[in-house]
PDB file of C-alpha atoms and ligand atoms in Angstrom:
ATOM      1  CA  MET A   1     -66.887-254.745 -36.905  1.00  0.00           C
ATOM      2  CA  SER A   2     -68.634-251.386 -36.734  1.00  0.00           C
ATOM      3  CA  GLU A   3     -66.870-248.162 -38.502  1.00  0.00           C
ATOM      4  CA  LEU A   4     -63.514-247.285 -37.046  1.00  0.00           C
ATOM      5  CA  PRO A   5     -64.023-244.141 -34.998  1.00  0.00           C
ATOM      6  CA  GLY A   6     -62.713-241.081 -36.693  1.00  0.00           C
ATOM      7  CA  SER A   7     -62.904-242.947 -40.114  1.00  0.00           C
ATOM      8  CA  ASN A   8     -65.714-240.545 -41.258  1.00  0.00           C
ATOM      9  CA  LEU A   9     -63.466-237.438 -40.504  1.00  0.00           C
ATOM     10  CA  GLU A  10     -62.368-235.376 -43.752  1.00  0.00           C
ATOM     11  CA  VAL A  11     -58.873-236.271 -44.759  1.00  0.00           C
ATOM     12  CA  LEU A  12     -56.049-233.562 -44.958  1.00  0.00           C
ATOM     13  CA  LEU A  13     -53.220-235.975 -45.530  1.00  0.00           C
ATOM     14  CA  ASP A  14     -53.716-239.442 -46.837  1.00  0.00           C
ATOM     15  CA  ALA A  15     -51.488-242.589 -45.774  1.00  0.00           C
ATOM     16  CA  GLU A  16     -49.752-242.529 -49.071  1.00  0.00           C
ATOM     17  CA  GLN A  17     -48.931-238.891 -49.025  1.00  0.00           C
ATOM     18  CA  ILE A  18     -47.488-239.466 -45.412  1.00  0.00           C
ATOM     19  CA  ALA A  19     -45.413-242.315 -46.466  1.00  0.00           C
ATOM     20  CA  ARG A  20     -43.795-240.701 -49.135  1.00  0.00           C
ATOM     21  CA  ARG A  21     -42.871-237.408 -47.163  1.00  0.00           C
ATOM     22  CA  VAL A  22     -41.541-239.339 -44.720  1.00  0.00           C
ATOM     23  CA  ARG A  23     -39.287-241.005 -47.066  1.00  0.00           C
ATOM     24  CA  GLU A  24     -38.193-238.073 -48.467  1.00  0.00           C
ATOM     25  CA  LEU A  25     -37.197-236.976 -45.028  1.00  0.00           C
ATOM     26  CA  ALA A  26     -35.554-239.902 -44.147  1.00  0.00           C
ATOM     27  CA  ALA A  27     -33.509-239.895 -47.210  1.00  0.00           C
ATOM     28  CA  GLN A  28     -32.710-236.010 -46.368  1.00  0.00           C
ATOM     29  CA  ILE A  29     -31.766-236.722 -42.741  1.00  0.00           C
ATOM     30  CA  SER A  30     -29.966-239.828 -44.022  1.00  0.00           C
ATOM     31  CA  THR A  31     -27.733-237.693 -46.255  1.00  0.00           C
ATOM     32  CA  ASP A  32     -27.051-234.662 -43.490  1.00  0.00           C
ATOM     33  CA  TYR A  33     -26.221-237.369 -41.249  1.00  0.00           C
ATOM     34  CA  ARG A  34     -23.856-239.653 -43.044  1.00  0.00           C
ATOM     35  CA  GLY A  35     -21.316-241.736 -41.006  1.00  0.00           C
ATOM     36  CA  ARG A  36     -22.816-240.246 -37.601  1.00  0.00           C
ATOM     37  CA  PRO A  37     -24.689-242.788 -35.055  1.00  0.00           C
ATOM     38  CA  LEU A  38     -28.075-240.548 -34.506  1.00  0.00           C
ATOM     39  CA  ARG A  39     -30.245-240.640 -31.466  1.00  0.00           C
ATOM     40  CA  LEU A  40     -33.969-240.391 -31.948  1.00  0.00           C
ATOM     41  CA  VAL A  41     -35.790-238.888 -29.097  1.00  0.00           C
ATOM     42  CA  GLY A  42     -39.324-239.288 -29.684  1.00  0.00           C
ATOM     43  CA  ILE A  43     -41.932-236.885 -28.001  1.00  0.00           C
ATOM     44  CA  LEU A  44     -44.584-239.655 -26.150  1.00  0.00           C
ATOM     45  CA  LYS A  45     -47.542-240.171 -27.102  1.00  0.00           C
ATOM     46  CA  GLY A  46     -47.983-238.295 -30.483  1.00  0.00           C
ATOM     47  CA  ALA A  47     -44.425-238.785 -32.174  1.00  0.00           C
ATOM     48  CA  TRP A  48     -44.412-242.689 -31.842  1.00  0.00           C
ATOM     49  CA  VAL A  49     -46.090-243.648 -35.453  1.00  0.00           C
ATOM     50  CA  PHE A  50     -44.095-241.124 -37.168  1.00  0.00           C
ATOM     51  CA  LEU A  51     -40.857-242.219 -35.474  1.00  0.00           C
ATOM     52  CA  ALA A  52     -41.604-245.955 -36.372  1.00  0.00           C
ATOM     53  CA  ASP A  53     -42.134-245.175 -39.883  1.00  0.00           C
ATOM     54  CA  LEU A  54     -39.215-242.610 -40.243  1.00  0.00           C
ATOM     55  CA  ALA A  55     -36.621-244.724 -38.140  1.00  0.00           C
ATOM     56  CA  ARG A  56     -36.997-247.455 -40.444  1.00  0.00           C
ATOM     57  CA  HIS A  57     -36.052-245.292 -43.808  1.00  0.00           C
ATOM     58  CA  LEU A  58     -33.281-243.974 -42.164  1.00  0.00           C
ATOM     59  CA  ASN A  59     -29.956-245.277 -43.763  1.00  0.00           C
ATOM     60  CA  LEU A  60     -28.075-244.593 -40.514  1.00  0.00           C
ATOM     61  CA  GLU A  61     -26.877-246.184 -37.285  1.00  0.00           C
ATOM     62  CA  VAL A  62     -29.742-245.273 -34.670  1.00  0.00           C
ATOM     63  CA  THR A  63     -30.780-245.598 -31.197  1.00  0.00           C
ATOM     64  CA  VAL A  64     -34.157-244.686 -29.667  1.00  0.00           C
ATOM     65  CA  ASP A  65     -35.237-243.145 -26.825  1.00  0.00           C
ATOM     66  CA  PHE A  66     -38.834-241.513 -25.535  1.00  0.00           C
ATOM     67  CA  LEU A  67     -39.499-238.348 -23.404  1.00  0.00           C
ATOM     68  CA  SER A  68     -43.001-238.145 -22.238  1.00  0.00           C
ATOM     69  CA  ILE A  69     -44.488-234.613 -21.619  1.00  0.00           C
ATOM     70  CA  ALA A  70     -47.509-233.287 -20.254  1.00  0.00           C
ATOM     71  CA  SER A  71     -48.894-230.058 -20.265  1.00  0.00           C
ATOM     72  CA  TYR A  72     -51.201-228.350 -17.605  1.00  0.00           C
ATOM     73  CA  GLY A  73     -54.936-227.437 -18.222  1.00  0.00           C
ATOM     74  CA  ASP A  74     -56.693-228.207 -21.349  1.00  0.00           C
ATOM     75  CA  ASN A  75     -55.191-231.298 -23.182  1.00  0.00           C
ATOM     76  CA  SER A  76     -56.015-230.677 -26.739  1.00  0.00           C
ATOM     77  CA  TYR A  77     -53.666-228.031 -27.121  1.00  0.00           C
ATOM     78  CA  SER A  78     -50.343-227.388 -24.696  1.00  0.00           C
ATOM     79  CA  SER A  79     -51.460-224.752 -22.211  1.00  0.00           C
ATOM     80  CA  GLY A  80     -47.763-223.468 -22.180  1.00  0.00           C
ATOM     81  CA  ALA A  81     -46.743-225.071 -18.761  1.00  0.00           C
ATOM     82  CA  VAL A  82     -45.221-228.127 -19.958  1.00  0.00           C
ATOM     83  CA  ARG A  83     -43.672-230.812 -17.684  1.00  0.00           C
ATOM     84  CA  ILE A  84     -41.625-234.287 -17.897  1.00  0.00           C
ATOM     85  CA  THR A  85     -43.720-237.414 -16.997  1.00  0.00           C
ATOM     86  CA  LYS A  86     -40.988-239.782 -18.243  1.00  0.00           C
ATOM     87  CA  ASP A  87     -37.518-238.790 -18.718  1.00  0.00           C
ATOM     88  CA  LEU A  88     -34.714-240.149 -20.923  1.00  0.00           C
ATOM     89  CA  ASP A  89     -33.559-243.886 -20.115  1.00  0.00           C
ATOM     90  CA  GLN A  90     -30.057-242.903 -21.368  1.00  0.00           C
ATOM     91  CA  SER A  91     -27.826-239.794 -21.496  1.00  0.00           C
ATOM     92  CA  ILE A  92     -27.729-237.713 -24.650  1.00  0.00           C
ATOM     93  CA  GLU A  93     -24.223-236.256 -23.689  1.00  0.00           C
ATOM     94  CA  GLY A  94     -22.102-235.818 -26.838  1.00  0.00           C
ATOM     95  CA  LEU A  95     -24.136-237.105 -29.050  1.00  0.00           C
ATOM     96  CA  ASP A  96     -25.995-235.905 -32.368  1.00  0.00           C
ATOM     97  CA  VAL A  97     -29.615-236.095 -31.232  1.00  0.00           C
ATOM     98  CA  LEU A  98     -33.063-235.522 -33.056  1.00  0.00           C
ATOM     99  CA  VAL A  99     -35.988-234.742 -31.258  1.00  0.00           C
ATOM    100  CA  VAL A 100     -38.828-236.002 -33.156  1.00  0.00           C
ATOM    101  CA  GLU A 101     -42.348-234.398 -32.619  1.00  0.00           C
ATOM    102  CA  ASP A 102     -45.715-235.090 -34.619  1.00  0.00           C
ATOM    103  CA  ILE A 103     -46.847-231.553 -34.241  1.00  0.00           C
ATOM    104  CA  LEU A 104     -45.351-227.591 -33.914  1.00  0.00           C
ATOM    105  CA  ASP A 105     -48.238-225.434 -32.818  1.00  0.00           C
ATOM    106  CA  THR A 106     -47.610-222.411 -30.467  1.00  0.00           C
ATOM    107  CA  GLY A 107     -43.901-223.540 -30.092  1.00  0.00           C
ATOM    108  CA  ARG A 108     -43.768-223.684 -26.082  1.00  0.00           C
ATOM    109  CA  THR A 109     -43.421-227.816 -26.119  1.00  0.00           C
ATOM    110  CA  PHE A 110     -40.079-227.475 -28.190  1.00  0.00           C
ATOM    111  CA  HIS A 111     -38.838-224.483 -26.614  1.00  0.00           C
ATOM    112  CA  TYR A 112     -39.214-226.257 -23.186  1.00  0.00           C
ATOM    113  CA  LEU A 113     -37.960-229.552 -24.495  1.00  0.00           C
ATOM    114  CA  GLU A 114     -34.702-227.378 -26.272  1.00  0.00           C
ATOM    115  CA  GLY A 115     -33.635-226.214 -22.757  1.00  0.00           C
ATOM    116  CA  VAL A 116     -33.894-228.953 -21.089  1.00  0.00           C
ATOM    117  CA  LEU A 117     -32.379-231.251 -23.289  1.00  0.00           C
ATOM    118  CA  SER A 118     -29.623-228.876 -24.659  1.00  0.00           C
ATOM    119  CA  ALA A 119     -28.881-228.991 -20.635  1.00  0.00           C
ATOM    120  CA  HIS A 120     -27.377-232.525 -21.215  1.00  0.00           C
ATOM    121  CA  GLN A 121     -25.041-231.202 -23.578  1.00  0.00           C
ATOM    122  CA  PRO A 122     -25.646-233.154 -26.700  1.00  0.00           C
ATOM    123  CA  ASN A 123     -23.075-232.939 -29.666  1.00  0.00           C
ATOM    124  CA  SER A 124     -25.809-231.555 -31.779  1.00  0.00           C
ATOM    125  CA  LEU A 125     -29.506-231.178 -31.237  1.00  0.00           C
ATOM    126  CA  LYS A 126     -32.175-230.867 -34.427  1.00  0.00           C
ATOM    127  CA  LEU A 127     -35.957-231.328 -34.519  1.00  0.00           C
ATOM    128  CA  VAL A 128     -38.346-233.218 -37.114  1.00  0.00           C
ATOM    129  CA  THR A 129     -41.725-232.522 -36.707  1.00  0.00           C
ATOM    130  CA  LEU A 130     -44.326-234.115 -39.177  1.00  0.00           C
ATOM    131  CA  LEU A 131     -46.720-231.483 -39.082  1.00  0.00           C
ATOM    132  CA  ASP A 132     -46.196-227.410 -38.500  1.00  0.00           C
ATOM    133  CA  LYS A 133     -48.769-224.967 -38.210  1.00  0.00           C
ATOM    134  CA  VAL A 134     -46.748-222.086 -38.480  1.00  0.00           C
ATOM    135  CA  SER A 135     -49.582-219.489 -38.338  1.00  0.00           C
ATOM    136  CA  ARG A 136     -49.870-220.593 -34.642  1.00  0.00           C
ATOM    137  CA  ARG A 137     -46.444-219.608 -33.255  1.00  0.00           C
ATOM    138  CA  LEU A 138     -46.341-217.762 -30.191  1.00  0.00           C
ATOM    139  CA  ILE A 139     -42.531-218.778 -29.718  1.00  0.00           C
ATOM    140  CA  PRO A 140     -39.965-218.288 -32.645  1.00  0.00           C
ATOM    141  CA  VAL A 141     -38.899-221.855 -32.573  1.00  0.00           C
ATOM    142  CA  ARG A 142     -38.288-223.579 -35.945  1.00  0.00           C
ATOM    143  CA  ALA A 143     -37.984-227.083 -36.833  1.00  0.00           C
ATOM    144  CA  ASP A 144     -35.044-228.439 -38.818  1.00  0.00           C
ATOM    145  CA  TYR A 145     -37.079-230.947 -40.903  1.00  0.00           C
ATOM    146  CA  VAL A 146     -41.014-230.462 -41.698  1.00  0.00           C
ATOM    147  CA  GLY A 147     -43.052-233.016 -43.198  1.00  0.00           C
ATOM    148  CA  PHE A 148     -45.910-231.060 -43.942  1.00  0.00           C
ATOM    149  CA  GLU A 149     -47.240-227.216 -43.616  1.00  0.00           C
ATOM    150  CA  ILE A 150     -50.953-227.154 -42.176  1.00  0.00           C
ATOM    151  CA  PRO A 151     -53.528-224.324 -41.738  1.00  0.00           C
ATOM    152  CA  ASP A 152     -54.638-223.860 -38.297  1.00  0.00           C
ATOM    153  CA  VAL A 153     -57.192-226.549 -37.970  1.00  0.00           C
ATOM    154  CA  PHE A 154     -57.287-229.263 -35.479  1.00  0.00           C
ATOM    155  CA  VAL A 155     -56.053-232.839 -36.991  1.00  0.00           C
ATOM    156  CA  VAL A 156     -55.706-236.288 -35.818  1.00  0.00           C
ATOM    157  CA  GLY A 157     -54.770-239.708 -36.672  1.00  0.00           C
ATOM    158  CA  TYR A 158     -51.109-240.739 -37.230  1.00  0.00           C
ATOM    159  CA  GLY A 159     -50.243-240.577 -33.849  1.00  0.00           C
ATOM    160  CA  LEU A 160     -52.322-237.244 -33.109  1.00  0.00           C
ATOM    161  CA  ASP A 161     -55.283-237.438 -30.782  1.00  0.00           C
ATOM    162  CA  TYR A 162     -57.895-235.797 -29.369  1.00  0.00           C
ATOM    163  CA  HIS A 163     -58.463-236.719 -25.532  1.00  0.00           C
ATOM    164  CA  GLN A 164     -56.392-240.024 -26.415  1.00  0.00           C
ATOM    165  CA  LYS A 165     -58.440-240.922 -29.364  1.00  0.00           C
ATOM    166  CA  TYR A 166     -57.937-241.255 -32.923  1.00  0.00           C
ATOM    167  CA  ARG A 167     -53.988-242.105 -33.078  1.00  0.00           C
ATOM    168  CA  GLN A 168     -54.478-245.471 -34.541  1.00  0.00           C
ATOM    169  CA  LEU A 169     -56.022-243.524 -38.025  1.00  0.00           C
ATOM    170  CA  ARG A 170     -53.715-244.008 -40.783  1.00  0.00           C
ATOM    171  CA  ASP A 171     -54.366-240.416 -42.672  1.00  0.00           C
ATOM    172  CA  VAL A 172     -54.092-237.406 -41.030  1.00  0.00           C
ATOM    173  CA  ARG A 173     -57.680-235.855 -40.688  1.00  0.00           C
ATOM    174  CA  PHE A 174     -59.582-232.744 -39.730  1.00  0.00           C
ATOM    175  CA  LEU A 175     -61.626-232.668 -36.627  1.00  0.00           C
ATOM    176  CA  PRO A 176     -64.181-229.831 -36.742  1.00  0.00           C
ATOM    177  CA  SER A 177     -65.216-227.640 -33.904  1.00  0.00           C
ATOM    178  CA  VAL A 178     -62.220-228.089 -31.227  1.00  0.00           C
ATOM    179  CA  PRO A 179     -62.001-224.461 -29.747  1.00  0.00           C
ATOM    180  CA  SER A 180     -58.763-222.902 -30.512  1.00  0.00           C
ATOM    181  CA  VAL A 181     -56.825-221.521 -27.330  1.00  0.00           C
TER     182      VAL A 181
HETATM  183  P1  IMP B 201     -47.016-226.186 -28.969  1.00  0.00           P
HETATM  184  O1  IMP B 201     -46.567-226.759 -27.405  1.00  0.00           O
HETATM  185  O2  IMP B 201     -47.965-225.458 -29.144  1.00  0.00           O
HETATM  186  O3  IMP B 201     -46.331-226.428 -30.241  1.00  0.00           O
HETATM  187  O4  IMP B 201     -47.790-227.954 -28.801  1.00  0.00           O
HETATM  188  C1  IMP B 201     -47.630-228.730 -29.596  1.00  0.00           C
HETATM  189  C2  IMP B 201     -48.418-229.699 -28.789  1.00  0.00           C
HETATM  190  O5  IMP B 201     -50.141-229.120 -28.846  1.00  0.00           O
HETATM  191  C3  IMP B 201     -48.555-231.178 -29.824  1.00  0.00           C
HETATM  192  O6  IMP B 201     -47.609-231.756 -29.526  1.00  0.00           O
HETATM  193  C4  IMP B 201     -49.845-231.520 -29.307  1.00  0.00           C
HETATM  194  O7  IMP B 201     -50.082-232.399 -28.358  1.00  0.00           O
HETATM  195  C5  IMP B 201     -50.988-230.447 -29.495  1.00  0.00           C
HETATM  196  N1  IMP B 201     -51.627-230.352 -30.650  1.00  0.00           N
HETATM  197  C6  IMP B 201     -51.256-228.990 -31.177  1.00  0.00           C
HETATM  198  N2  IMP B 201     -52.393-229.061 -32.476  1.00  0.00           N
HETATM  199  C7  IMP B 201     -52.921-230.205 -32.484  1.00  0.00           C
HETATM  200  C8  IMP B 201     -53.668-230.687 -33.301  1.00  0.00           C
HETATM  201  O8  IMP B 201     -54.084-230.167 -34.702  1.00  0.00           O
HETATM  202  N3  IMP B 201     -53.816-231.957 -33.119  1.00  0.00           N
HETATM  203  C9  IMP B 201     -53.429-232.668 -32.132  1.00  0.00           C
HETATM  204  N4  IMP B 201     -52.964-232.363 -31.550  1.00  0.00           N
HETATM  205  C10 IMP B 201     -52.348-231.211 -31.508  1.00  0.00           C
HETATM  206 MG1   MG B 202     -48.089-234.308 -28.517  1.00  0.00          MG
END
């Protein structure tokens, strides 16, 4: 087979590092929610790989649902205007909800989600993100659990895409020359 697209890009976080950190996060979350059922809400599509790995290391009774969102305009970064393209299948009222995101960037997406989800009156609402680009924050949201803080670079792999490509890469890699917005 010819070379996998993106396998020549520089690695920021390799698969082993990611796996180790995912196990640490899962241990922390399992301790924090001990004895309480947890609803994971994955944000499609970017969070699907992270959610699959995280869920399998949680020592908790877990149920899973997904929300799909799209942002208008440019589709490498979120444009600010976010909308839901696939809603939750099940009610989250009264539940402990942990939103699972691939990356926290400007904070607009999670700010929007926080409003929408808290209107459904969960018992608690927290966020775990694999990656956090702290320096790009425009809205002061913070994640309760962060895998890795990363600099202001565009990354792909482990679920993250550029124009829908590279999600299957096992490592998180730099994609040079994506104009930041
Ligand atoms: P926020 O609303 O700016 O926090 O946007 C987060 C969303 O922007 C993510 O869910 C990604 O879809 C996208 N995004 C931001 N930075 C990157 C990146 O480095 N690689 C891939 N997608 C990114
Ligand atoms: Mg995304």
